[in-house]
Short mmCIF file of C-alpha atoms and ligand atoms in Angstrom, two decimals:
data_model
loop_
_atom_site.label_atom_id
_atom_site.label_comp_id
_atom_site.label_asym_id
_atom_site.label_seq_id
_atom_site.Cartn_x
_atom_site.Cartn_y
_atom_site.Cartn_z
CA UNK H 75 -226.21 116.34 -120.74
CA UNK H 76 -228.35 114.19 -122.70
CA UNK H 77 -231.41 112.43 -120.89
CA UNK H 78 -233.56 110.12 -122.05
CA UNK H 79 -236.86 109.91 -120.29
CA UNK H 80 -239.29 106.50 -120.86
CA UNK H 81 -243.13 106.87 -120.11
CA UNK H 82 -242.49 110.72 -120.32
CA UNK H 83 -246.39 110.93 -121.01
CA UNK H 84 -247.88 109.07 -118.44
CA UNK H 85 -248.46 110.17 -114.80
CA UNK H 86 -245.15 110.43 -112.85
CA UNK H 87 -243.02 110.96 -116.25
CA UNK H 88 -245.37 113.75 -117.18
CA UNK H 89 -244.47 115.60 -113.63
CA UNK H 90 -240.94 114.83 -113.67
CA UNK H 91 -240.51 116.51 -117.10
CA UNK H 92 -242.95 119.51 -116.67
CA UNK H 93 -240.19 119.55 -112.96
CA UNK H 94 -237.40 119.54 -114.75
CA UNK H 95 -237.43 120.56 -118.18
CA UNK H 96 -237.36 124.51 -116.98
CA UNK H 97 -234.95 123.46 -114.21
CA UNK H 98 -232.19 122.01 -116.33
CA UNK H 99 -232.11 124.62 -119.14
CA UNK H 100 -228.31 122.50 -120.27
CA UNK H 101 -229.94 119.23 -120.40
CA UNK H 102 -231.63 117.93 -123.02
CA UNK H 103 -234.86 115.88 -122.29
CA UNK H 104 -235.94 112.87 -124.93
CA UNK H 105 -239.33 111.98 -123.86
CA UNK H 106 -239.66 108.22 -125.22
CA UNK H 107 -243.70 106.96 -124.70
CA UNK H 108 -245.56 104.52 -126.82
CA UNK H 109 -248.61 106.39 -126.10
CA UNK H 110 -250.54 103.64 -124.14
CA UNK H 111 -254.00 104.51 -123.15
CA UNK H 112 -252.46 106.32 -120.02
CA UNK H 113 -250.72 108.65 -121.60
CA UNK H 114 -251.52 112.26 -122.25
CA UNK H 115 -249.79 114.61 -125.20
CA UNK H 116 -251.95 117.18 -123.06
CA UNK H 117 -249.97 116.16 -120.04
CA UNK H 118 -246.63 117.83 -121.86
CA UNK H 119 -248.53 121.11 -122.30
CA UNK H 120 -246.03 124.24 -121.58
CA UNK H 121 -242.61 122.11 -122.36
CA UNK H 122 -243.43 120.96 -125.35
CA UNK H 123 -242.42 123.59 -127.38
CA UNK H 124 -239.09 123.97 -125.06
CA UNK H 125 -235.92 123.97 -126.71
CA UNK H 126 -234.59 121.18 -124.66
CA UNK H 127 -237.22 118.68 -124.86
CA UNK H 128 -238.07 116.50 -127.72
CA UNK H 129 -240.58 113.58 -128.19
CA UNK H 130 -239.81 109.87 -130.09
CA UNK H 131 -243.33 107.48 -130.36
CA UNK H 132 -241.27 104.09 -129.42
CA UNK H 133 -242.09 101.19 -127.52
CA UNK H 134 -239.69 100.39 -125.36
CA UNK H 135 -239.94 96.11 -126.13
CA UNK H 136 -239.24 97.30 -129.74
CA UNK H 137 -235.42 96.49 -129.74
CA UNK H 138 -234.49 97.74 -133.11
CA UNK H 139 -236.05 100.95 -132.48
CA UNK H 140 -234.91 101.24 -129.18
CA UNK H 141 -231.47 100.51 -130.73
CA UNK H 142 -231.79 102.37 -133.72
CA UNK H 143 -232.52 105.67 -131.05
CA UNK H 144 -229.85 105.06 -128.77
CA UNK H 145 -227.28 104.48 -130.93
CA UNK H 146 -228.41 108.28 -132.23
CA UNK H 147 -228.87 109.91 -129.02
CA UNK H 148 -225.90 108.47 -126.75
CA UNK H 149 -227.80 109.11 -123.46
CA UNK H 150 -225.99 110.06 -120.69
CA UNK H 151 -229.22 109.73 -118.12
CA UNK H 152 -232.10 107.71 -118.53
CA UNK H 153 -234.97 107.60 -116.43
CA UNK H 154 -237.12 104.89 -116.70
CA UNK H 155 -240.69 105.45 -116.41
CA UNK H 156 -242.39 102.99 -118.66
CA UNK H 157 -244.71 100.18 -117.53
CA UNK H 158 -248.03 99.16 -117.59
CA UNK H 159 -248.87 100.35 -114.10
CA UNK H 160 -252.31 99.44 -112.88
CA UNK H 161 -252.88 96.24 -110.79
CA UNK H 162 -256.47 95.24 -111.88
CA UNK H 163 -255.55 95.46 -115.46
CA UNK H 164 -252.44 93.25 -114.90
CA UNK H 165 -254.90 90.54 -113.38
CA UNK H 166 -256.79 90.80 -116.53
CA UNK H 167 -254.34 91.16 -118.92
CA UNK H 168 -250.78 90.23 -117.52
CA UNK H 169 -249.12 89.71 -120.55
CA UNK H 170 -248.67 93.30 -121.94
CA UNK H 171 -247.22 93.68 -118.47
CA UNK H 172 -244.85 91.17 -119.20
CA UNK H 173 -244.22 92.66 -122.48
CA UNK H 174 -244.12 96.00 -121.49
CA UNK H 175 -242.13 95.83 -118.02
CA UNK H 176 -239.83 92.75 -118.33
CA UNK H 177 -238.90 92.62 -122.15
CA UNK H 178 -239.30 96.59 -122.87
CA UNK H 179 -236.72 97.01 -119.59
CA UNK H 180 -234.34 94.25 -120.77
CA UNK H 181 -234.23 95.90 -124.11
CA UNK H 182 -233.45 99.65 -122.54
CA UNK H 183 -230.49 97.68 -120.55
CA UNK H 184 -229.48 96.21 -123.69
CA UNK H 185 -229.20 99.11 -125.69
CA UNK H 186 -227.88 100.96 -122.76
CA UNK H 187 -225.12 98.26 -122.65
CA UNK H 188 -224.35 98.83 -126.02
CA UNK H 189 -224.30 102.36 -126.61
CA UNK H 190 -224.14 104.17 -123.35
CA UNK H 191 -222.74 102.30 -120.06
CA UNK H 192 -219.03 103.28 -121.14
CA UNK H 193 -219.57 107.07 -120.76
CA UNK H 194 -217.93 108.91 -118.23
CA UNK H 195 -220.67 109.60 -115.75
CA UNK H 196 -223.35 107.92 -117.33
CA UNK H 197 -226.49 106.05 -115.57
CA UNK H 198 -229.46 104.00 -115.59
CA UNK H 199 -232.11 105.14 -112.87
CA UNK H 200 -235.23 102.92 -112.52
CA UNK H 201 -237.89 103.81 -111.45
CA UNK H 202 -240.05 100.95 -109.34
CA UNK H 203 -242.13 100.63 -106.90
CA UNK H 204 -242.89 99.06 -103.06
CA UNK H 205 -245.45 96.50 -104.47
CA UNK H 206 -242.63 94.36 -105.30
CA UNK H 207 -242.12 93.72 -100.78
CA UNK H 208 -245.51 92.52 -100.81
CA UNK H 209 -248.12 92.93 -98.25
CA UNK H 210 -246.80 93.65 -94.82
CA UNK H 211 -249.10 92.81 -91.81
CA UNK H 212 -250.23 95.44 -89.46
CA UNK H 213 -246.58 96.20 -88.20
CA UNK H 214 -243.17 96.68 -90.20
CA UNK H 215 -241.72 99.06 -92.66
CA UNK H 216 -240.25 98.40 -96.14
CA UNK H 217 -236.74 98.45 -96.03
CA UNK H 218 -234.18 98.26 -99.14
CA UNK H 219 -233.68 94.99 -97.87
CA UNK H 220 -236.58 93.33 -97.55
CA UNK H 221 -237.38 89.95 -98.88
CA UNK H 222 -239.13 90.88 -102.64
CA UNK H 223 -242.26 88.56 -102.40
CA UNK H 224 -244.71 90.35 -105.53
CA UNK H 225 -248.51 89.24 -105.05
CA UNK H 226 -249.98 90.61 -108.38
CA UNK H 227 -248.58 90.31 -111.95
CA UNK H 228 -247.91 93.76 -112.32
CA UNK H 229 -245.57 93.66 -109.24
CA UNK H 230 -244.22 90.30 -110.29
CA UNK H 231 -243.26 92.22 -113.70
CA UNK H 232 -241.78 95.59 -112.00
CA UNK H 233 -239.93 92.76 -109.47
CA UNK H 234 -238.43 91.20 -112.65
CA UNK H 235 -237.69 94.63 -114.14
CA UNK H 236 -235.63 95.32 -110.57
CA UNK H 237 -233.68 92.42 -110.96
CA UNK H 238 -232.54 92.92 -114.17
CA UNK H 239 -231.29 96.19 -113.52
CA UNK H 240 -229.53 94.75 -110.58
CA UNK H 241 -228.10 91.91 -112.56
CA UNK H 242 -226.91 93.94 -115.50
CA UNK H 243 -225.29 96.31 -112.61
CA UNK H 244 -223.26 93.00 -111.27
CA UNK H 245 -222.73 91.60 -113.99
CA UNK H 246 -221.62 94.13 -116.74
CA UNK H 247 -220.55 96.54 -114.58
CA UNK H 248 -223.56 98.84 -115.91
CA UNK H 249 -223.72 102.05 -113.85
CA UNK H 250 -227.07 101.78 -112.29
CA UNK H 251 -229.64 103.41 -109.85
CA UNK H 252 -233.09 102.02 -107.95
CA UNK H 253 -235.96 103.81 -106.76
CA UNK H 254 -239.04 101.82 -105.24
CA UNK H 255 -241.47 104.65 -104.40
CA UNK H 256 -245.05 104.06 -102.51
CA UNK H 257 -248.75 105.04 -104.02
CA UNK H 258 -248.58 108.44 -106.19
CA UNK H 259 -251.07 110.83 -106.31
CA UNK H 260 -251.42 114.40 -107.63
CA UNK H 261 -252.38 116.18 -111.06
CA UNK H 262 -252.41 114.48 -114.18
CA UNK H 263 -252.97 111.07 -112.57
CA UNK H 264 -255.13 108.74 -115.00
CA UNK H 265 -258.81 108.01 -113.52
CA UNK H 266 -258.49 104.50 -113.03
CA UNK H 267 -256.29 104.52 -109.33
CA UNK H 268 -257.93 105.03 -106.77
CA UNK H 269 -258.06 108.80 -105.95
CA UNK H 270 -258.42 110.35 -109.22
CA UNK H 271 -261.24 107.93 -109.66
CA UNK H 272 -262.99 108.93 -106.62
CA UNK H 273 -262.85 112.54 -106.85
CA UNK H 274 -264.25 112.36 -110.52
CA UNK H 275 -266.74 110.03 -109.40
CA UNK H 276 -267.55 112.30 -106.75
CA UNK H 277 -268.07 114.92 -108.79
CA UNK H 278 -270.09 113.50 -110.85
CA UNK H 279 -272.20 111.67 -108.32
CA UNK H 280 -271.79 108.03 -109.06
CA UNK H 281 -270.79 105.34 -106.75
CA UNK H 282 -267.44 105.41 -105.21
CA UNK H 283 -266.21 101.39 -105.49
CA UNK H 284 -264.26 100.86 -102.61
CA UNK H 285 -262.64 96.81 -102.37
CA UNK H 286 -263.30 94.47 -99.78
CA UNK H 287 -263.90 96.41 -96.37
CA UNK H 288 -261.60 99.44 -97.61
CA UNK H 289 -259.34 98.58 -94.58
CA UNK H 290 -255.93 98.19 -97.00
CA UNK H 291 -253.45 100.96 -96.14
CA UNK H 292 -251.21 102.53 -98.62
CA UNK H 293 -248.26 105.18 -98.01
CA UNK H 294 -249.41 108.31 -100.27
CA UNK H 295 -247.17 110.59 -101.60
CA UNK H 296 -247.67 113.57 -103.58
CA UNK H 297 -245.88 113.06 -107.16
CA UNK H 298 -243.73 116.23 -107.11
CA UNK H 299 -242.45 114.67 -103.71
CA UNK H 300 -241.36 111.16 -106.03
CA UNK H 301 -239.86 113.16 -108.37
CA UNK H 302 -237.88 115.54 -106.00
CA UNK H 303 -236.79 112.12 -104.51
CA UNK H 304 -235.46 110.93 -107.71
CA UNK H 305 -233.60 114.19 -108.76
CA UNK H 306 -231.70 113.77 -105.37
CA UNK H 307 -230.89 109.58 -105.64
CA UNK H 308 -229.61 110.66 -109.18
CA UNK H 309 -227.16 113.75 -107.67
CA UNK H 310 -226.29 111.79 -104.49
CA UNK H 311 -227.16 108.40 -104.38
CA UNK H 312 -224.57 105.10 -104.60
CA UNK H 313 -224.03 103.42 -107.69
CA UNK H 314 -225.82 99.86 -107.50
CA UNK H 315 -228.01 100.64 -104.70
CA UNK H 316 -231.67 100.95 -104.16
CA UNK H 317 -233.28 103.44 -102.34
CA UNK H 318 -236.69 103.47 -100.98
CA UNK H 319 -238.89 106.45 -101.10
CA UNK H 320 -242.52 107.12 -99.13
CA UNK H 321 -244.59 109.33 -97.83
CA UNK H 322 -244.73 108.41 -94.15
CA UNK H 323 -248.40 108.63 -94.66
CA UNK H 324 -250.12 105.55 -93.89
CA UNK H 325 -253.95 105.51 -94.72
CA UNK H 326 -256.76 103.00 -94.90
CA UNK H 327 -258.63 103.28 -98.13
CA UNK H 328 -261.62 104.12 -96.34
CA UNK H 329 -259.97 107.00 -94.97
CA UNK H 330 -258.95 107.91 -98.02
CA UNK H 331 -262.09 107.85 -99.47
CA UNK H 332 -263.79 109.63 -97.06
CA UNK H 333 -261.18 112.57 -97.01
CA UNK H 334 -261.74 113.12 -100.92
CA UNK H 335 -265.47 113.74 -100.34
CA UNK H 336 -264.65 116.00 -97.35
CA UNK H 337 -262.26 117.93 -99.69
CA UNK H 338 -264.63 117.73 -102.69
CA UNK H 339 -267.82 119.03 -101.11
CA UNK H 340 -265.74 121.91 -99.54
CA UNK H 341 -264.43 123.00 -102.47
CA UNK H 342 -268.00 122.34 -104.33
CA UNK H 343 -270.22 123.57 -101.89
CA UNK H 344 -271.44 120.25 -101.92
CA UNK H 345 -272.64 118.19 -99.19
CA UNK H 346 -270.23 115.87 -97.36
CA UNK H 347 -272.78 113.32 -96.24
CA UNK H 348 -274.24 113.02 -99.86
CA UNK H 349 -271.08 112.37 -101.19
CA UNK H 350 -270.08 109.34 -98.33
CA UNK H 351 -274.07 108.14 -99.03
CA UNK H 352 -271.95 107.10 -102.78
CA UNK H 353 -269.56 104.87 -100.86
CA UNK H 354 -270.76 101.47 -102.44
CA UNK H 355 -268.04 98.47 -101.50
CA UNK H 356 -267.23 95.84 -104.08
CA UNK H 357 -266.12 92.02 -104.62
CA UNK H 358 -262.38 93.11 -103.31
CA UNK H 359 -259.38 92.32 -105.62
CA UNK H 360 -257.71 88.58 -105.91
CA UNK H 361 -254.34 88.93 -103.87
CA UNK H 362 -254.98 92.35 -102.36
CA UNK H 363 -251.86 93.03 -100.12
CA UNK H 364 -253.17 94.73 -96.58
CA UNK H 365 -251.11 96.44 -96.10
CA UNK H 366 -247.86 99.08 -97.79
CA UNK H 367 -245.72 101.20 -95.72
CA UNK H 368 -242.09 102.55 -96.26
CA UNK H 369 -239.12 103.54 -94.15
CA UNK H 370 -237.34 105.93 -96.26
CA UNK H 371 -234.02 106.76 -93.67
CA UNK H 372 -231.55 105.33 -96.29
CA UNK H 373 -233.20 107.57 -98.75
CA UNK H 374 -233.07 110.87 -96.37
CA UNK H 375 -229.78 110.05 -94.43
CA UNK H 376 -227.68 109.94 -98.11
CA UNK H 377 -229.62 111.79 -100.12
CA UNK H 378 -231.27 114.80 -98.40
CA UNK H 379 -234.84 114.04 -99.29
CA UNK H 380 -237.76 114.27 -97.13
CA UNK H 381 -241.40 114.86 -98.34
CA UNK H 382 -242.46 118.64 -98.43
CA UNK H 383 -246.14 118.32 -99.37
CA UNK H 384 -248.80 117.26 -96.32
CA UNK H 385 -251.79 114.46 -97.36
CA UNK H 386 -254.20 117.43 -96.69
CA UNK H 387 -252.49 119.92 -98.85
CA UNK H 388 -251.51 117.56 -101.80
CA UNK H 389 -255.44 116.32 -101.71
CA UNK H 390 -257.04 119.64 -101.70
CA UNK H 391 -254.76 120.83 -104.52
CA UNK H 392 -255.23 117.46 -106.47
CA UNK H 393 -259.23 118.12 -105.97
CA UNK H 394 -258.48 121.63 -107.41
CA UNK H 395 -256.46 120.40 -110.24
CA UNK H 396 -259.44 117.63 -111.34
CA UNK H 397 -261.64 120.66 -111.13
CA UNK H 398 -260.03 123.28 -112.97
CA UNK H 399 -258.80 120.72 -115.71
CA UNK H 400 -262.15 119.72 -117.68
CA UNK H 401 -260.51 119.74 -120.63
CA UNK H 402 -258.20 117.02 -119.83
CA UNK H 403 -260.77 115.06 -117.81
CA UNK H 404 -262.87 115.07 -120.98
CA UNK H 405 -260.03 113.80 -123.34
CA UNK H 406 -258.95 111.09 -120.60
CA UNK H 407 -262.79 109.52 -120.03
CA UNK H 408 -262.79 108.46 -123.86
CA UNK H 409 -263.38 105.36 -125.30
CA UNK H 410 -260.75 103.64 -123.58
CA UNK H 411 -261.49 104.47 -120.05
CA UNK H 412 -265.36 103.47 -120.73
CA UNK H 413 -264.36 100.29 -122.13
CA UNK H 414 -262.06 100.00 -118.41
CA UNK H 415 -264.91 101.15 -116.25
CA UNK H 416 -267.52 98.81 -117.70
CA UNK H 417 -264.50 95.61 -117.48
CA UNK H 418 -263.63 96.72 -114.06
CA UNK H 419 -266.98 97.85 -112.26
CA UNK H 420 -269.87 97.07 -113.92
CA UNK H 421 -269.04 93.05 -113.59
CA UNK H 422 -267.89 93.45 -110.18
CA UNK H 423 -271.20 93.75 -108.34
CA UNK H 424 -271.50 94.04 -104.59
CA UNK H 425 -268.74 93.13 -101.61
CA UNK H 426 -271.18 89.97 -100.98
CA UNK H 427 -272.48 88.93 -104.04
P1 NAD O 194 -248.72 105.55 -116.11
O1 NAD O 194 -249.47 104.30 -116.42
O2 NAD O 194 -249.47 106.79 -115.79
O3 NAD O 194 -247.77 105.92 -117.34
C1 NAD O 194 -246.96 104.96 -117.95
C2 NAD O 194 -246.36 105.57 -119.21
O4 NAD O 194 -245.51 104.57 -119.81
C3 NAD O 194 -247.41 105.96 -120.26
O5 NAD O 194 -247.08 107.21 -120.80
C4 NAD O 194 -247.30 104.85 -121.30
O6 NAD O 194 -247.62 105.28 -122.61
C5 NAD O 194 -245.82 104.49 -121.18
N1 NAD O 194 -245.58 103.12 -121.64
C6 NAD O 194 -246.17 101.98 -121.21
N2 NAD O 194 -245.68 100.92 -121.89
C7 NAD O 194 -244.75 101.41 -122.75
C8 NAD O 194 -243.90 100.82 -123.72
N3 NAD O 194 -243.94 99.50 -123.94
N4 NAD O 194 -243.09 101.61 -124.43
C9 NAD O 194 -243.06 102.97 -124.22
N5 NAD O 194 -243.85 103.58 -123.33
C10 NAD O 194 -244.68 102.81 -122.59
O7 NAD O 194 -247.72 105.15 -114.94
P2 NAD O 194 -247.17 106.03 -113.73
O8 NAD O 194 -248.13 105.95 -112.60
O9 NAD O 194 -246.73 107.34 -114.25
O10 NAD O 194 -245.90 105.18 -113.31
C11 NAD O 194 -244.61 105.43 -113.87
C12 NAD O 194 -243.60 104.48 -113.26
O11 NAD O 194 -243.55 104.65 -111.84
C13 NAD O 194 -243.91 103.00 -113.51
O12 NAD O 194 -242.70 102.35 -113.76
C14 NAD O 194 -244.51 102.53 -112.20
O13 NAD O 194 -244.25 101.16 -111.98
C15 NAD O 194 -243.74 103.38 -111.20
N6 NAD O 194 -244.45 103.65 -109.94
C16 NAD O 194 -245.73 104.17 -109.96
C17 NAD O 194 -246.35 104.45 -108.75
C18 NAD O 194 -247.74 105.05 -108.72
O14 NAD O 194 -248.31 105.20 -107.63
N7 NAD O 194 -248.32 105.45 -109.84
C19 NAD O 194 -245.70 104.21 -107.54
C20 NAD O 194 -244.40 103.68 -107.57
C21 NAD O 194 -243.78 103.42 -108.77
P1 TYD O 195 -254.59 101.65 -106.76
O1 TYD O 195 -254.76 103.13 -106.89
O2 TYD O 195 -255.03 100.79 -107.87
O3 TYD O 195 -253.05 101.40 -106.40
P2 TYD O 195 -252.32 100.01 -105.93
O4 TYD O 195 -253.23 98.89 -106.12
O5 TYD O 195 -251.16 99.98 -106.87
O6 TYD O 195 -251.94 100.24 -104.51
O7 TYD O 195 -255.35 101.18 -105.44
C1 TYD O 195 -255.06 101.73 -104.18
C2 TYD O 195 -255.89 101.00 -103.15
O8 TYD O 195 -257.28 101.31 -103.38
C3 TYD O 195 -255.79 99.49 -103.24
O9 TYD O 195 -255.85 98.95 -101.92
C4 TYD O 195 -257.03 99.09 -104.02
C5 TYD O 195 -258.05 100.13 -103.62
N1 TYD O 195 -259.06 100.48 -104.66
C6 TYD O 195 -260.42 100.48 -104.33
O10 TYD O 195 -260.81 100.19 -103.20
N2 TYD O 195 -261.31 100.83 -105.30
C7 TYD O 195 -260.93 101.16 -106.56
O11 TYD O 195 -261.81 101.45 -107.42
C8 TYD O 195 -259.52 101.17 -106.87
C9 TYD O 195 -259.04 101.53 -108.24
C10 TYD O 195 -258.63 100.83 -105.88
#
């Protein structure tokens, strides 16, 4: 089986090839990235040189290119990855997020369309994500069918990226899948979400920026959880249908935050309290949703998924990873991620100012 995999170089792709690359030894894995400041090469270190992967530099919005490769390659899975993922760059920036989500997934469905969709067995999985609910109040679960009401640009784009998929499903009969997973986190997450940015902040002493009051609650879930959950929506789930995956693990971000430095000054020898004394709170984000949460039944009762990995064991070996991984940290907090830090932080001031 061919399989085409976008954003393969980014966080979640990264995990779901370095999962399944050894797994599927009869599949063949196209990673297709652009290479955006959140991707990695270092993240595809130990498949790279598999016989069943492959790399192509393409942006997904290019449509001859993405044309030109999949009239070549005839994929008979692709998983769809790509986007510009991080809300406070889509509210400074939202057009490569219209670029990059809306126009690079209509031109994957086109080309899909054209070279693809008539296969015996073949199918589109997108990946997405709970942002585009909303914010729910202090009660409620997503389900698959709840109203989409997107707050921020980036989950305005992924929402827009959703219904395409849909559409192209009704409408040309295209054989498609949708995920809409909660917050990630685990190894090889870019330092500019929340928890990879606090534990390297942690460790190197500087402020940890937490929005607002830190009272917002988001449903973690370890990445090789996501990814489990999409191998089993691809083997089991319904054609057209959506499926909602989550952690079951409601936190506020202050809880968050405060875990990390528990974690980090255990496994640093560090002291706890002089890591919370970094806690510094910040002018909070415009259209912060309160609150995410998912109900994943649909997910578990047809599929078979349920989360393996605990909040306390995915954190402690996410701390471990950040620690053991200089190399990586170093290559990641480059130009780039200054230039982020300095746009992000350094002009938010304090909570009240
Ligand atoms: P990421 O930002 O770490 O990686 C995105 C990858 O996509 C990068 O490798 C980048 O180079 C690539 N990319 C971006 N624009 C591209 C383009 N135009 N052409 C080709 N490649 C392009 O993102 P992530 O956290 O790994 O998220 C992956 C997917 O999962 C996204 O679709 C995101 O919406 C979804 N998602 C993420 C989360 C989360 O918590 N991170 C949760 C739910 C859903
Ligand atoms: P983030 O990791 O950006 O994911 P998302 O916005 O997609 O949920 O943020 C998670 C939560 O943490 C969100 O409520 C915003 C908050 N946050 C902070 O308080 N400080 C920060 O520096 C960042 C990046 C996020």
């Amino acid at each position: 089986m061919k399989v085409v995999v976008t954003g393969g170089a980014g966080f979640i792709g990264s995990n779901f090839l370095r999962l399944s690359v050894p797994r599927f030894a009869d599949h063949h894995f196209l990673n297709v990235d652009k290479l955006s400041y959140a991707a990695n090469p270092a993240n595809l270190h130990g498949i790279d040189e598999a016989p069943n992967y492959g790399f192509a530099r393409v942006d997904i919005a290019d449509s001859a290119a993405v044309g030109e490769l999949f009239a070549k390659e005839r994929p008979d899975l692709v998983v769809h990855f790509a986007a510009e993922s991080h809300v406070d760059r889509s509210i400074v920036a939202p057009d490569h997020f219209v670029q990059a989500n809306i126009v690079g997934t209509f031109v994957l469905l086109e080309a899909f369309r054209a070279h693809c969709a008539d296969r015996n067995g073949a199918l589109f999985h997108h990946v997405s994500t709970d942002e585009v609910y909303g914010s729910l109040g202090t009660t409620g679960l997503f389900t698959e069918t709840t109203r989409y009401d997107p707050s921020s640009p980036y989950s305005a784009s992924k929402a827009a990226s959703d219904h395409l998929v849909r559409a192209y499903g009704r409408t040309y009969g295209l054989p498609i899948k949708i995920t809409n997973c909660s917050n990630n986190y685990g190894p090889y997450q870019f330092p500019e979400k929340l928890i990879p940015l606090m534990i390297l902040n942690a460790l190197e002493r500087k402020p940890l920026p937490v929005y607002g009051e830190g009272r917002n609650v988001r449903d973690w879930l370890y990445v090789e959880d996501h990814c489990e959950a999409i191998w089993s929506v691809i083997e089991r789930g319904r054609l057209g249908e959506t499926y909602n995956i989550g952690g079951r693990c409601e936190l506020r971000n202050m809880d968050v935050v405060q875990q990390i430095c528990t974690v980090v000054a255990a496994e640093t020898r560090a002291s706890v309290t002089e890591l919370e004394g970094l806690i510094t709170f910040v002018k909070d984000r415009p259209g912060h949703d309160l609150r995410y949460a998912i109900n994943a039944d649909k997910t578990t009762a047809e599929c078979g998924w349920q989360p393996q990995h605990s909040f306390e064991s995915g954190l402690q070996a996410t701390v471990r990873w950040y620690l053991d991984n200089h190399d990586w940290v170093a290559s990641v907090q480059s130009g780039e991620y200054r230039n982020w830090m300095e746009t992000n932080y350094h002009k938010r001031g304090a909570a009240d100012s």
